[in-house]
Tab-separated table of C-alpha atoms in Angstrom:
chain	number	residue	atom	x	y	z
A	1078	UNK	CA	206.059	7.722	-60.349
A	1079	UNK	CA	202.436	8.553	-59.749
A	1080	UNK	CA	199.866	6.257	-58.493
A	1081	UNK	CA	197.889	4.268	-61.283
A	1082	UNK	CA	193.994	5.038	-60.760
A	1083	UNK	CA	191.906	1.849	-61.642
A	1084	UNK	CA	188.468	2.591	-62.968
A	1085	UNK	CA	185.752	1.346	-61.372
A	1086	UNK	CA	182.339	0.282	-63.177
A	1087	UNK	CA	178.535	-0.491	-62.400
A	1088	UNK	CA	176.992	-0.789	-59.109
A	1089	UNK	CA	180.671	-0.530	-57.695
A	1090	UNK	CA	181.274	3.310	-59.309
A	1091	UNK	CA	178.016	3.839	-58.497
A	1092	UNK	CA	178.588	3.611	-54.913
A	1093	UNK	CA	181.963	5.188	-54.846
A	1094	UNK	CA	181.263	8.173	-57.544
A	1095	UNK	CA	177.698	8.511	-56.861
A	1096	UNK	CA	178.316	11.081	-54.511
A	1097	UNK	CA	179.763	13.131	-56.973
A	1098	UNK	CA	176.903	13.331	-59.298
A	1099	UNK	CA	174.995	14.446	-56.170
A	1100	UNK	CA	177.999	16.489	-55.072
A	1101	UNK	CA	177.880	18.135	-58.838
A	1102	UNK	CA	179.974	21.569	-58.237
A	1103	UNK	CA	181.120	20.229	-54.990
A	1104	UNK	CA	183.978	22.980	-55.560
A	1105	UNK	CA	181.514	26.466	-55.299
A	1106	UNK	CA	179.285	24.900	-52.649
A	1107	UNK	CA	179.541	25.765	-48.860
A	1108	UNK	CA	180.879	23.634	-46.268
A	1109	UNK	CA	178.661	21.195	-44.336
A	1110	UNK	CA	176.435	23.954	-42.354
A	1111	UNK	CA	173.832	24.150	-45.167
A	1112	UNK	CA	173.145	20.841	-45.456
A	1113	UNK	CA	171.918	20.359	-41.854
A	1114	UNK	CA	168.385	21.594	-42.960
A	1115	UNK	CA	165.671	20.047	-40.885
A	1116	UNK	CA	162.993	18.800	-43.810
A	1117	UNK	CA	159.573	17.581	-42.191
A	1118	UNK	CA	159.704	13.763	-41.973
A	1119	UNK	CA	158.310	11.169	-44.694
A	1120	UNK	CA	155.109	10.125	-45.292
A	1121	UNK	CA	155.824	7.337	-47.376
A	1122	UNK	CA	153.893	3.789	-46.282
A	1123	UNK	CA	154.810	-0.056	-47.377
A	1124	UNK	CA	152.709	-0.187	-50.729
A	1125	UNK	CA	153.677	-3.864	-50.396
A	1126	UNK	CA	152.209	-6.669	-52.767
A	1127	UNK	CA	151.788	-9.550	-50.264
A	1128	UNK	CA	154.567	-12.201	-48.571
A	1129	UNK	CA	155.706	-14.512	-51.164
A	1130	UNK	CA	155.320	-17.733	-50.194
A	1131	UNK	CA	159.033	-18.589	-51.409
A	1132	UNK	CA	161.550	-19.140	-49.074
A	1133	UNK	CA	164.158	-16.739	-48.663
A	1134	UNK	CA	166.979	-18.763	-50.929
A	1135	UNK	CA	164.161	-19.189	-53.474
A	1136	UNK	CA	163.377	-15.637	-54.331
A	1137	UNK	CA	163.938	-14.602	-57.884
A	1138	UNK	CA	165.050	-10.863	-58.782
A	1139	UNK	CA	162.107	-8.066	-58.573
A	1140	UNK	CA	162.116	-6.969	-62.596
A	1141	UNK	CA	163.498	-3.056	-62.901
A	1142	UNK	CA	159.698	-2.214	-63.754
A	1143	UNK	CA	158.615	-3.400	-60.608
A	1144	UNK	CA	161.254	-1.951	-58.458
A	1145	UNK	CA	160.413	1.577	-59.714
A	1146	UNK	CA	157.277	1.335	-57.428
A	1147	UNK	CA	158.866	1.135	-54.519
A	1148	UNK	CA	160.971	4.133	-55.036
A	1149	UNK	CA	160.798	6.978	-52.861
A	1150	UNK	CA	158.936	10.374	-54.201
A	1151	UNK	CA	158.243	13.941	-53.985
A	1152	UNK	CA	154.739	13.874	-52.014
A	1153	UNK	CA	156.534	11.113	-50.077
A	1154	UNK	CA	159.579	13.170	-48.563
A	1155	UNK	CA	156.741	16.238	-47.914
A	1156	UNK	CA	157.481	20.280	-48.916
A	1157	UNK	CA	160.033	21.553	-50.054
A	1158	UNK	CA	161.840	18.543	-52.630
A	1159	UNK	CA	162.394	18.668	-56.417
A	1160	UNK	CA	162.742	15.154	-58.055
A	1161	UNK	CA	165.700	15.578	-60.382
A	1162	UNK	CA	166.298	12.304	-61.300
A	1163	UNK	CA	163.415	9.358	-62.228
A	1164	UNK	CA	164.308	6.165	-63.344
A	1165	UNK	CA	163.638	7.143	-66.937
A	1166	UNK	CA	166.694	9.456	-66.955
A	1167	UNK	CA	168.994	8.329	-69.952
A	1168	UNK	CA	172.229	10.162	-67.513
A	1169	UNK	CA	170.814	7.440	-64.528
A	1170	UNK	CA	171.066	4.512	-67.541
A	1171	UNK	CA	174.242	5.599	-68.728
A	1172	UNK	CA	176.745	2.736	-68.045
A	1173	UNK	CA	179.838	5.168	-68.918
A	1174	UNK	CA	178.294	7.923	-66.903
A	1175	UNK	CA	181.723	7.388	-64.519
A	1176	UNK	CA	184.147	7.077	-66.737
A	1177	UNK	CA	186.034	10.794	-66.388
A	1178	UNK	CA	186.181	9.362	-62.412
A	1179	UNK	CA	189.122	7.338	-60.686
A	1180	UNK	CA	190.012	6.466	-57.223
A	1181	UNK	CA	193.503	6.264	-56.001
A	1182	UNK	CA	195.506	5.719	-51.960
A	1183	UNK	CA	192.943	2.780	-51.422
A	1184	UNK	CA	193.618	-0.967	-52.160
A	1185	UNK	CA	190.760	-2.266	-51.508
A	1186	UNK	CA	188.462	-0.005	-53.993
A	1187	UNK	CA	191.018	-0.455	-56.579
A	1188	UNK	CA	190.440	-4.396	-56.049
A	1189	UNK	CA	186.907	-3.993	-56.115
A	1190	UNK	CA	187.305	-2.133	-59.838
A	1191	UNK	CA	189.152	-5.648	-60.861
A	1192	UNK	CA	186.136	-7.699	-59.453
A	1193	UNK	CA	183.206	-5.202	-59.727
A	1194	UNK	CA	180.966	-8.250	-61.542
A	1195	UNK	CA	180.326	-9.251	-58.524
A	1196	UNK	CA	178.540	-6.493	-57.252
A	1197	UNK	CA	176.891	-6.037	-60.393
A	1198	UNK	CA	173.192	-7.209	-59.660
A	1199	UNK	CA	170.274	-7.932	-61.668
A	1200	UNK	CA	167.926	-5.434	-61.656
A	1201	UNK	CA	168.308	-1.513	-60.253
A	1202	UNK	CA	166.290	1.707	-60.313
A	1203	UNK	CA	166.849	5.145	-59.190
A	1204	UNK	CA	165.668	8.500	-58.387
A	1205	UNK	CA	167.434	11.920	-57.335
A	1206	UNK	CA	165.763	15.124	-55.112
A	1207	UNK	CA	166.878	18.162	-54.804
A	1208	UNK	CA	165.602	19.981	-50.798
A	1209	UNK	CA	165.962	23.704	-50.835
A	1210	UNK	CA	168.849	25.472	-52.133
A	1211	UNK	CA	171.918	22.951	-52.095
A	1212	UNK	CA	170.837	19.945	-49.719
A	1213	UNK	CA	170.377	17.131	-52.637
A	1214	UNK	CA	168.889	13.236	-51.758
A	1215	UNK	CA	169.722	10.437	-54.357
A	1216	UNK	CA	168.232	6.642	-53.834
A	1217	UNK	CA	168.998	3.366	-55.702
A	1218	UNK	CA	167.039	0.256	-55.681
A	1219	UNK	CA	168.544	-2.778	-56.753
A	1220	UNK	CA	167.487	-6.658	-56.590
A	1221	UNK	CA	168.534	-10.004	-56.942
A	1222	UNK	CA	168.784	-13.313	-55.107
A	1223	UNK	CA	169.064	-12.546	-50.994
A	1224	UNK	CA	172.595	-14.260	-51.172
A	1225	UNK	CA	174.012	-12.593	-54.124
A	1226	UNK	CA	172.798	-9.312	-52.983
A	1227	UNK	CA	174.094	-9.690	-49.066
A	1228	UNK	CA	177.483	-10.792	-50.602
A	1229	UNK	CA	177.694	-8.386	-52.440
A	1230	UNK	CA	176.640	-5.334	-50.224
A	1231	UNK	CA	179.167	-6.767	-47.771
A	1232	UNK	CA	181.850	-6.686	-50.282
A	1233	UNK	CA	181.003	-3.051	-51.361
A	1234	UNK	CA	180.914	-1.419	-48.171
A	1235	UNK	CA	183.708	-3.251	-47.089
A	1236	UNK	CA	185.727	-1.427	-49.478
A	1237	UNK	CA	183.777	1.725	-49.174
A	1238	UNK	CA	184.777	2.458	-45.580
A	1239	UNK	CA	188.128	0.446	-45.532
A	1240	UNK	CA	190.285	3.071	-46.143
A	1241	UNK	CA	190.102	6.543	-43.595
A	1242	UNK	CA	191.423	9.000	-46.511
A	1243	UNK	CA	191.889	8.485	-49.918
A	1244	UNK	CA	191.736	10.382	-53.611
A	1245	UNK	CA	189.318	10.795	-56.049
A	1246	UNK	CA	189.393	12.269	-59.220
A	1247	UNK	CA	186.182	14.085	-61.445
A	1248	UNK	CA	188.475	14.834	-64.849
A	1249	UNK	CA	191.518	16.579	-63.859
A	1250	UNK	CA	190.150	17.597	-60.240
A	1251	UNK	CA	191.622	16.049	-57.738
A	1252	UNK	CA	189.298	15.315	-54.493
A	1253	UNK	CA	190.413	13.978	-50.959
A	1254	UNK	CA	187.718	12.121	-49.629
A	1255	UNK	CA	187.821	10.758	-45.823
A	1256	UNK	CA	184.870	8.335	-44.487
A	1257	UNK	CA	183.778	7.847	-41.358
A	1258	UNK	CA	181.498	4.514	-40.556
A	1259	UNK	CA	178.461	5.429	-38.839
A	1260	UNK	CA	175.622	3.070	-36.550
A	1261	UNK	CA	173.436	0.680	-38.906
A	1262	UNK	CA	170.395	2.646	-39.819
A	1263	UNK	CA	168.389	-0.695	-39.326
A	1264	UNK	CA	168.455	-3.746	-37.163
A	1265	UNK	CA	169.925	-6.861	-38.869
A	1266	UNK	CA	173.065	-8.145	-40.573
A	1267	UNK	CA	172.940	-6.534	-44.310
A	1268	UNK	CA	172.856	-3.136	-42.876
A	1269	UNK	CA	175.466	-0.348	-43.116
A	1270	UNK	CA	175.975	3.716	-42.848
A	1271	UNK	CA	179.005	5.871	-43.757
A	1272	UNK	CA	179.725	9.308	-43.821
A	1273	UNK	CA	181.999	11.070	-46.435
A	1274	UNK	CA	183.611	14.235	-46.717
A	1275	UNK	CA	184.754	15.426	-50.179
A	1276	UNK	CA	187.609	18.171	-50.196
A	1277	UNK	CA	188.125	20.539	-53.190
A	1278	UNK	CA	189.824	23.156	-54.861
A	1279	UNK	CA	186.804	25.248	-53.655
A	1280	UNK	CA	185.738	23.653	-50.228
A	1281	UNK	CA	184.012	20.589	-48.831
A	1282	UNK	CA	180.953	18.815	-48.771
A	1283	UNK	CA	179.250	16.099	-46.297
A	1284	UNK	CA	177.832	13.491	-47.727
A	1285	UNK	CA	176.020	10.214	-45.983
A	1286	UNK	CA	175.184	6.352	-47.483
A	1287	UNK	CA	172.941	3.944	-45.614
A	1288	UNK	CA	172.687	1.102	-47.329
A	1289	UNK	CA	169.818	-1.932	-46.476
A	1290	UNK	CA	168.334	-4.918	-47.304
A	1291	UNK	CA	165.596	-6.596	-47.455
A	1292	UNK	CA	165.074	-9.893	-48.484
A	1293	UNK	CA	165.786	-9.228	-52.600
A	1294	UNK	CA	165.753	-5.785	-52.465
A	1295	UNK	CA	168.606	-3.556	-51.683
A	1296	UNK	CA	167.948	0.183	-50.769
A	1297	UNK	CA	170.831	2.651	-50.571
A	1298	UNK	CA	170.119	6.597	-49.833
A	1299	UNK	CA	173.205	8.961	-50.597
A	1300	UNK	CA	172.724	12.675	-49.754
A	1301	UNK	CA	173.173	15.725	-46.988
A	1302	UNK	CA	173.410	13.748	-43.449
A	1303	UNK	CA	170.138	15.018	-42.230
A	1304	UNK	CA	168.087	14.183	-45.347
A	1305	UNK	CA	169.596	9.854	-45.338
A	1306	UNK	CA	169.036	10.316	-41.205
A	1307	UNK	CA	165.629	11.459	-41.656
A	1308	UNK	CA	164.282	9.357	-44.631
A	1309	UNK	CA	165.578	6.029	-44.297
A	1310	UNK	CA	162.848	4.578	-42.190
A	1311	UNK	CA	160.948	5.778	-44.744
A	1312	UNK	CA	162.959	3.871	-47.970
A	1313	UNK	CA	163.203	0.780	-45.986
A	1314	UNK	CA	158.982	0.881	-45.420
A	1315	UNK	CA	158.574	1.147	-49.074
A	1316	UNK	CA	160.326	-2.102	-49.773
A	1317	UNK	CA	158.183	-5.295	-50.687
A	1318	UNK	CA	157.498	-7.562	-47.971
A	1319	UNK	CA	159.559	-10.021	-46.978
């Protein structure tokens, strides 16, 4: 009897399908080689409104408005990136934008897709870049209350990097992924990196996540290895001050 794929939804596919709406005709593109492209480093500074005086426990969500300004862009990253994705994209709104996609060969994703309101948060933003021919950088911003959204980022890379190998499905295709964990791209607790390697009919392609937060704003970076390594800082700078 075949294994029953559970759909996942929201923040939750998000994380774990993501990568395939970066990794869009993952089948024709070349292995990892191309990807290693070095890109000239960001330029992007904290735009920051000041401190709030609340404490930590006592900040309320950034509004989805507000987040958008703290988003990553072209002149930011420096020559040679396309945006191809702004927040105002009605694909990056679509809640059903995952639902051709399945996981299967890892428990604890398939629990997540019976739980996934709790990594459902209360406000998010996004934006996707394209760097030279096939390298491609997608962020997400997301906010809510520092506890709900350290929870919940534990939670989802928990079950992101739980499981070594495992199968995903775009349709009918069938794709093995394997993830490796990698060193936290930031000091501090609510920090996290993994590296994943989708397998095709037509080949493979390298993809990293480094996920962060900061105070009630969560930034996570999904793209070619050397474009997450070499923008993060960057992302993270962006954020709203703490």
């Amino acid at each position: 009897m075949p294994v029953k794929q559970r759909r996942i939804s929201g923040v939750a596919a998000a994380a774990a399908f993501g990568i395939l709406a970066l990794a869009a005709g993952c089948g024709s593109k070349p292995t990892a080689g191309k990807h290693e492209a070095k890109p000239t480093g960001s330029r992007a500074t904290a735009p920051g409104p000041p401190s709030s005086s609340a404490s930590p426990a006592d900040l309320k969500p950034v509004k989805s408005q507000q987040l958008r300004h703290y988003l990553l862009t072209a002149d930011d990253l420096g020559p040679g990136y396309t945006q191809t994705e702004t927040p105002d994209d009605e694909k990056a709104a679509d809640p059903h934008r995952y639902d051709d996609m399945g996981v299967s060969g890892c428990p604890a994703l398939q629990e997540l897709g019976k739980h996934s309101d709790e990594v459902q948060f209360a406000a998010k933003t996004s934006a996707g870049f394209t760097f030279g021919a096939d390298s491609t950088l997608g962020e997400e911003l997301h906010s809510d209350a520092p506890s709900k959204l350290s929870a919940g980022m534990r939670r989802l890379m928990h079950a992101q990097t739980s499981c070594p190998t495992y199968t995903m499905t775009s349709g009918n295709t069938p794709l093995t992924v394997t993830v490796r964990k990698d060193d936290a791209p930031s000091p501090g607790p609510d920090a996290y990196a993994y590296t994943t390697t989708l397998t095709g009919p037509g080949g493979s392609q390298v993809l990293k996540t480094a996920a962060v937060r900061r105070s009630n704003v969560l930034v996570m970076l999904v793209g070619a290895p050397a474009l997450v390594d070499r923008h993060i800082e960057a992302a993270i700078a962006k954020l709203p001050a703490s």
